[in-house]
Amino acid sequence: MINFDFIERRESITSAAYVCWHCDEPTCAQVCPADAIKKGEDGIVHSSLKPRCIACNNCVLACPFGIPKMMEPEQQMMKCDMCYDRTSVGKRPMCATVCPSQALAYVRPEQIAHRREKPTNTFYFGKQKITTKVYMMAPAEREAVALDVVDYMWEEEHELAATRE
Amino acid sequence: MAKVPVSVETLREQFGPHLNYAPPGGWKDESIHPAEKLVKTHCCFCGQQCGIQLKVRENRVIGFEPWEEFPFNHGMLCPKGVKRYLQGNHPDRLLSPLMRSERGFRPATWDEALDFTVGRIREIQQKHGKDAIAIYGGASLSTEKSYLMGKFARVALGTRHIDYNGRLCMVSAGTAYKLAFGIDRSPIPWSEIPKAEVLFVIGANIGDCAPITTDYVWRCRDNGGRLIVADPRMTPITRNADLYLPLRPGTDLALLMGVLHVILRDGLEDREFISKYTTGFETVAESARQWDLGKAAEMTGVPPEAIEKAARWIGKSKRVILMHARGLEHQSKGVENCLALVNIALATGNIGREGAGPTMITGQGNGQGGREHGQKCDQLPGQRSLTDPAAREYIAGVWGIQPEELPQPGYTAEEIMEAIHRGEIKGLLSTCFNPLVSLPDANFTREALSKLEFFGVIDFFLSETAHHADVVLAGSLHEEEDGLGCSAEGRVIHWQKSIDPPGDARRDSDIIIDLAHRLGRGQYFPFKNPADILEELRIASRGGVADYYGITYERVDKQMGIFWPCPSLDHPGTPRLFVDGKFYTHDGKAHFNVTEWRPSGDPISDDYPLFLTTGRVVSQYLSGTQTRRIGALVDQYPEPRAEIHPRLAERHGIKDGDWVTVTTRRDDLTIQAMVVKTIRPDTVFIPYHWAGTRSANRLTHRTLDPRSKIPEFKVSACRIAKANAPDPSPDDRGPHLNHALRGGA
């Protein structure tokens, strides 16, 4: 129920793990023709309700983050519900519990304030503005970073100098 | 003769690797039949030894629950830890002893298998002498089992030749730290990493190989620490490096000497620390003089300004941690490399203080504990030397034998394989080791294995190496026997027994003890349980450097780990070493050691103009005996790929996913290319977890560090060429997968 991938493996080692962002106004629920996707009072957007879901894939296509998955054998959309079975009894979601780098963290804002990155929960997809329950940690200040090993090697300047001579 | 009895394909059909995706009873079963108990234990894989709770029902492990109170990982796990429970109750699991037959292997009774083993060992020893039998152990064995292996070799068999797969892991660092500090252990616990002002990481792919350490590295940066990464590849932690040094494979020593040169040139050394606590500084300072920035840059391919910046950051900071792993150590000058790093720490006084120190990142599960109590060819329990008369006398006393009966040091792991190849060693009993995949020059290893007159294996799966066995003794998994382990930090932990071995499989220690009894040496092995072995180990280690006398299961459980040395039952343990400025050397001082540059044992040339370097991916572990059987881990990175830079790829007309043949002076390997800008254009990287036609170690060479005897896995010379897709070779292609290939880091 988590999307993990390298952003552009050829170019860099940067990877991203996306849980559901639990939108304040979830697009998946808005487009559901069967009214099968519900948001709880705690802000958690749940998997489709089995008795209602017609496996039409609307939510899969509409979610700007690409989160919902159609589970073929069950003919039901399922998605990250922030491990409702765990969070509802006071535990952390499994992904944030085991994440080795704590890139996924289930914490109060003040517990994460000391990090170098800064939290944001506002996203733009074309004209659609989305605010979410889950925050993304974004760079505090942006600067250009070279991603190619070659840019760090000495031989490069060296070879160029030799060619010029 | 230990030739593979039938085709590898036939063996694979029967013994795998098959992929296991679901726990016993399937996923839905747990909601109807919940776990009966949660057992607090540890992951069975790497040296981090994360705490984990195993869910157990009806003597089977059915899942896991994070153990959030355990202070090292606070519940964090990598994918291997999350999926570790799928190796129990696996269709490939060996449930009874096996004897070689014309049609492969047939099940046997314990009496038949053990009597056969003892009979062959006796025959060979009577005909060729005691040293004609060798023992291989492993660093995934508990500390009790490691101790038992050493005693079994020396007391039950009387052979000189026992060594273990830790020879492929920590020995360069261990040798260097013993020379410098008189002790083979990380000087600091991981809790100090976030306190460093500068974190210098060289030859350590922390993200893939020690994933939980990533969190410590990030926390160091959150506290304002600077991260320097030196590696021929941009490994995952490089994404947040403040300084990246893309050194050429095998040139670590030049980089480290360049750094030391600048520190001394600029007067950034800690004179007071040096004069008070160390010896040998002047000669090392003299040797560093020649390593000016021009020379260091020329050798390493790292810009002189970058080397200078690293040196100044290190020299001007109050707290520096210098971390290293196999990249630094898997070289024919691995010990020199580690000593050069230690010299930097000593010159700047970065040791014995909070947030400071050189730190080795032990790779294997019990890589630390498995190398402390006598499983190494030259070592007795407590990190004692087998050549030290006082140590021989003490241990002989504990064991109830005469010191003269103790054999002298024997061969190291690769040397044992070479002695088998030349016919000097005729028989081998191996446990917890898959040398056909993990030793260098796999074709040589295969030839050697097929020359054995007797080959016995203790294991829970039939590894590729075990295909050559005459007899396979079905042993136990990590969770099937109580025992201690010691993590990379030096924290002694408790592997709690969760279940009994399934079927007729037995605990490893019971198998070894039974063999000792059948060899007529039972009086020296009166152990009924691992606890009995620990009682003797505590006494055997007492007074040694690795003193475990104060460590019991109860204390470890209560304190959630105890850092050795722990010489008495009321001693709290020793998280940070050298706090009092005293070292474990004969004079109590830390020793600078002069290091000497030597070229790689497999130098690049016109025919082989590229560097080949090997390593690991996050979802696989070592030779893959366990992790190549767990579905989700295989899906994450199903096949080895050759990582090459686009510039190199373009020169050969290779695109991402194309087949490429990598050729070295030993053999060639045809696998798919992964074209990425995260590797030097003169370097090819291949992960080594696979066997047969996908085995990276067919390409590597057998040059050893002269002191540590570690093979030079990280530097080989190679060339590449675009290739056609090979015919699927049925004997060692992976299990069929319906999942698309995905890139891995």
Short mmCIF file of N, CA and C in Angstrom, two decimals, chain A residues 4 6 9-15 86 91-92 94 97-102 114-117 146-150 152-156 158, chain B residues 65-66 68 74-77 211 215 218 221-222 225 234-235 239 246 248 297-298 301 303-304 645-647 675-680 742-743:
data_model
loop_
_atom_site.label_atom_id
_atom_site.label_comp_id
_atom_site.label_asym_id
_atom_site.label_seq_id
_atom_site.Cartn_x
_atom_site.Cartn_y
_atom_site.Cartn_z
N PHE A 4 6.90 2.94 -3.59
CA PHE A 4 8.32 3.27 -3.43
C PHE A 4 8.97 3.18 -4.79
N PHE A 6 12.60 4.73 -7.29
CA PHE A 6 13.61 5.73 -7.58
C PHE A 6 12.97 6.78 -8.47
N ARG A 9 16.33 6.71 -11.76
CA ARG A 9 17.51 5.97 -11.29
C ARG A 9 18.75 6.24 -12.13
N ARG A 10 18.57 6.48 -13.43
CA ARG A 10 19.74 6.75 -14.25
C ARG A 10 20.47 8.01 -13.76
N GLU A 11 19.68 8.99 -13.35
CA GLU A 11 20.26 10.28 -13.01
C GLU A 11 20.75 10.36 -11.57
N SER A 12 20.08 9.67 -10.69
CA SER A 12 20.44 9.85 -9.27
C SER A 12 19.94 8.70 -8.42
N ILE A 13 20.44 8.66 -7.19
CA ILE A 13 20.01 7.62 -6.25
C ILE A 13 18.77 8.05 -5.48
N THR A 14 18.24 9.23 -5.78
CA THR A 14 17.11 9.73 -5.00
C THR A 14 15.91 8.82 -5.16
N SER A 15 15.32 8.46 -4.05
CA SER A 15 14.14 7.60 -4.08
C SER A 15 13.06 8.27 -3.25
N ARG A 86 -3.53 -0.59 13.66
CA ARG A 86 -2.47 -0.25 14.62
C ARG A 86 -2.73 1.13 15.24
N LYS A 91 -0.75 2.38 18.33
CA LYS A 91 0.55 2.05 17.76
C LYS A 91 0.82 2.96 16.57
N ARG A 92 2.08 2.97 16.12
CA ARG A 92 2.41 3.70 14.91
C ARG A 92 2.12 2.82 13.70
N MET A 94 2.88 0.61 10.45
CA MET A 94 4.02 -0.28 10.30
C MET A 94 5.15 0.38 9.51
N THR A 97 7.06 2.73 11.60
CA THR A 97 7.73 2.04 12.71
C THR A 97 9.03 1.43 12.23
N VAL A 98 9.01 0.76 11.08
CA VAL A 98 10.19 0.03 10.65
C VAL A 98 11.13 0.86 9.77
N CYS A 99 10.72 1.99 9.26
CA CYS A 99 11.54 2.74 8.29
C CYS A 99 12.96 2.97 8.83
N PRO A 100 13.97 2.38 8.18
CA PRO A 100 15.33 2.42 8.72
C PRO A 100 15.93 3.82 8.78
N SER A 101 15.47 4.72 7.93
CA SER A 101 16.06 6.06 7.91
C SER A 101 15.13 7.07 8.57
N GLN A 102 13.96 6.60 9.02
CA GLN A 102 12.92 7.48 9.57
C GLN A 102 12.56 8.60 8.58
N HIS A 114 13.23 19.91 14.60
CA HIS A 114 14.68 20.13 14.59
C HIS A 114 15.33 19.61 13.33
N ARG A 115 14.59 18.90 12.49
CA ARG A 115 15.21 18.34 11.29
C ARG A 115 15.60 19.46 10.33
N ARG A 116 16.54 19.13 9.46
CA ARG A 116 17.01 20.12 8.50
C ARG A 116 15.91 20.49 7.50
N GLU A 117 15.03 19.52 7.19
CA GLU A 117 14.00 19.78 6.20
C GLU A 117 12.81 20.46 6.89
N ALA A 146 24.80 18.74 -7.94
CA ALA A 146 25.21 17.89 -9.06
C ALA A 146 24.96 16.44 -8.70
N LEU A 147 24.43 15.69 -9.64
CA LEU A 147 24.05 14.31 -9.35
C LEU A 147 24.94 13.31 -10.07
N ASP A 148 25.84 13.77 -10.93
CA ASP A 148 26.66 12.88 -11.73
C ASP A 148 28.02 12.74 -11.06
N VAL A 149 28.47 11.49 -10.85
CA VAL A 149 29.77 11.25 -10.23
C VAL A 149 30.85 12.05 -10.95
N VAL A 150 30.73 12.13 -12.27
CA VAL A 150 31.75 12.80 -13.08
C VAL A 150 32.00 14.23 -12.60
N TYR A 152 32.24 15.31 -9.80
CA TYR A 152 33.04 15.37 -8.59
C TYR A 152 34.46 14.85 -8.80
N MET A 153 34.74 14.33 -9.99
CA MET A 153 36.03 13.68 -10.22
C MET A 153 37.09 14.67 -10.69
N TRP A 154 38.33 14.37 -10.31
CA TRP A 154 39.43 15.25 -10.65
C TRP A 154 39.86 15.08 -12.10
N GLU A 155 39.84 13.83 -12.59
CA GLU A 155 40.31 13.56 -13.94
C GLU A 155 39.59 14.42 -14.97
N GLU A 156 38.34 14.78 -14.66
CA GLU A 156 37.56 15.55 -15.62
C GLU A 156 38.26 16.85 -15.97
N HIS A 158 41.19 17.63 -15.30
CA HIS A 158 42.52 17.25 -15.73
C HIS A 158 42.57 16.94 -17.21
N GLU B 65 6.38 -8.53 14.92
CA GLU B 65 5.89 -7.26 15.44
C GLU B 65 7.13 -6.44 15.79
N PRO B 66 7.19 -5.16 15.42
CA PRO B 66 8.37 -4.38 15.79
C PRO B 66 8.57 -4.38 17.31
N GLU B 68 9.71 -1.93 19.73
CA GLU B 68 10.01 -0.50 19.76
C GLU B 68 10.85 -0.09 20.96
N HIS B 74 14.79 0.76 17.92
CA HIS B 74 13.48 1.33 18.26
C HIS B 74 12.36 0.86 17.33
N GLY B 75 12.40 -0.39 16.93
CA GLY B 75 11.35 -0.93 16.07
C GLY B 75 11.69 -0.87 14.59
N MET B 76 12.68 -0.08 14.21
CA MET B 76 13.03 0.03 12.79
C MET B 76 13.58 -1.30 12.27
N LEU B 77 13.29 -1.58 11.01
CA LEU B 77 13.77 -2.80 10.36
C LEU B 77 13.98 -2.49 8.88
N PRO B 211 21.23 -0.72 7.00
CA PRO B 211 20.18 0.28 6.78
C PRO B 211 19.79 1.09 8.01
N ASP B 215 19.53 6.10 9.93
CA ASP B 215 18.82 6.99 10.85
C ASP B 215 19.81 7.73 11.75
N TRP B 218 21.46 10.44 9.62
CA TRP B 218 20.57 11.59 9.40
C TRP B 218 20.43 12.43 10.68
N ARG B 221 23.23 14.71 11.03
CA ARG B 221 23.10 15.89 10.18
C ARG B 221 22.06 16.86 10.74
N ASP B 222 20.96 16.31 11.29
CA ASP B 222 19.95 17.19 11.89
C ASP B 222 20.55 18.01 13.03
N GLY B 225 25.74 18.16 12.09
CA GLY B 225 26.96 17.46 11.69
C GLY B 225 27.13 17.46 10.17
N MET B 234 27.89 6.62 -5.80
CA MET B 234 27.02 7.41 -4.92
C MET B 234 26.02 6.43 -4.33
N THR B 235 26.32 5.95 -3.14
CA THR B 235 25.41 5.03 -2.48
C THR B 235 24.29 5.85 -1.85
N ARG B 239 23.19 10.98 -0.93
CA ARG B 239 22.22 12.02 -1.30
C ARG B 239 22.26 13.21 -0.35
N PRO B 246 34.69 10.86 -4.80
CA PRO B 246 34.47 9.69 -5.66
C PRO B 246 35.77 8.97 -5.99
N ARG B 248 38.78 6.35 -6.85
CA ARG B 248 38.98 5.19 -7.72
C ARG B 248 39.08 3.94 -6.82
N ALA B 297 45.62 13.26 -5.15
CA ALA B 297 44.59 13.48 -6.17
C ALA B 297 44.87 12.63 -7.40
N GLU B 298 46.13 12.57 -7.79
CA GLU B 298 46.54 11.78 -8.96
C GLU B 298 46.15 10.31 -8.76
N GLY B 301 41.86 10.20 -8.02
CA GLY B 301 40.89 10.81 -8.92
C GLY B 301 39.95 11.77 -8.20
N PRO B 303 39.42 15.50 -6.51
CA PRO B 303 40.07 16.80 -6.62
C PRO B 303 40.85 17.17 -5.36
N PRO B 304 42.04 17.78 -5.51
CA PRO B 304 42.84 18.14 -4.34
C PRO B 304 42.08 19.05 -3.38
N HIS B 645 28.30 3.62 -15.81
CA HIS B 645 27.99 5.02 -16.08
C HIS B 645 27.58 5.19 -17.54
N PRO B 646 26.65 6.14 -17.83
CA PRO B 646 26.22 6.34 -19.22
C PRO B 646 27.39 6.58 -20.18
N ARG B 647 28.43 7.23 -19.70
CA ARG B 647 29.56 7.51 -20.59
C ARG B 647 30.24 6.23 -21.04
N VAL B 675 22.28 1.30 -16.31
CA VAL B 675 23.05 2.49 -16.69
C VAL B 675 22.67 3.64 -15.77
N VAL B 676 23.63 4.07 -14.96
CA VAL B 676 23.35 5.09 -13.94
C VAL B 676 24.53 6.05 -13.82
N LYS B 677 24.20 7.29 -13.52
CA LYS B 677 25.26 8.29 -13.35
C LYS B 677 25.87 8.26 -11.96
N THR B 678 25.50 7.26 -11.17
CA THR B 678 25.93 7.24 -9.78
C THR B 678 27.17 6.37 -9.57
N ILE B 679 27.92 6.12 -10.63
CA ILE B 679 29.14 5.32 -10.49
C ILE B 679 30.21 5.93 -11.37
N ARG B 680 31.47 5.80 -10.99
CA ARG B 680 32.56 6.32 -11.82
C ARG B 680 32.53 5.65 -13.19
N ARG B 742 13.13 -4.43 -11.36
CA ARG B 742 13.17 -3.08 -10.83
C ARG B 742 14.58 -2.72 -10.46
N GLY B 743 14.93 -1.48 -10.68
CA GLY B 743 16.27 -1.03 -10.32
C GLY B 743 16.47 -1.09 -8.83
#
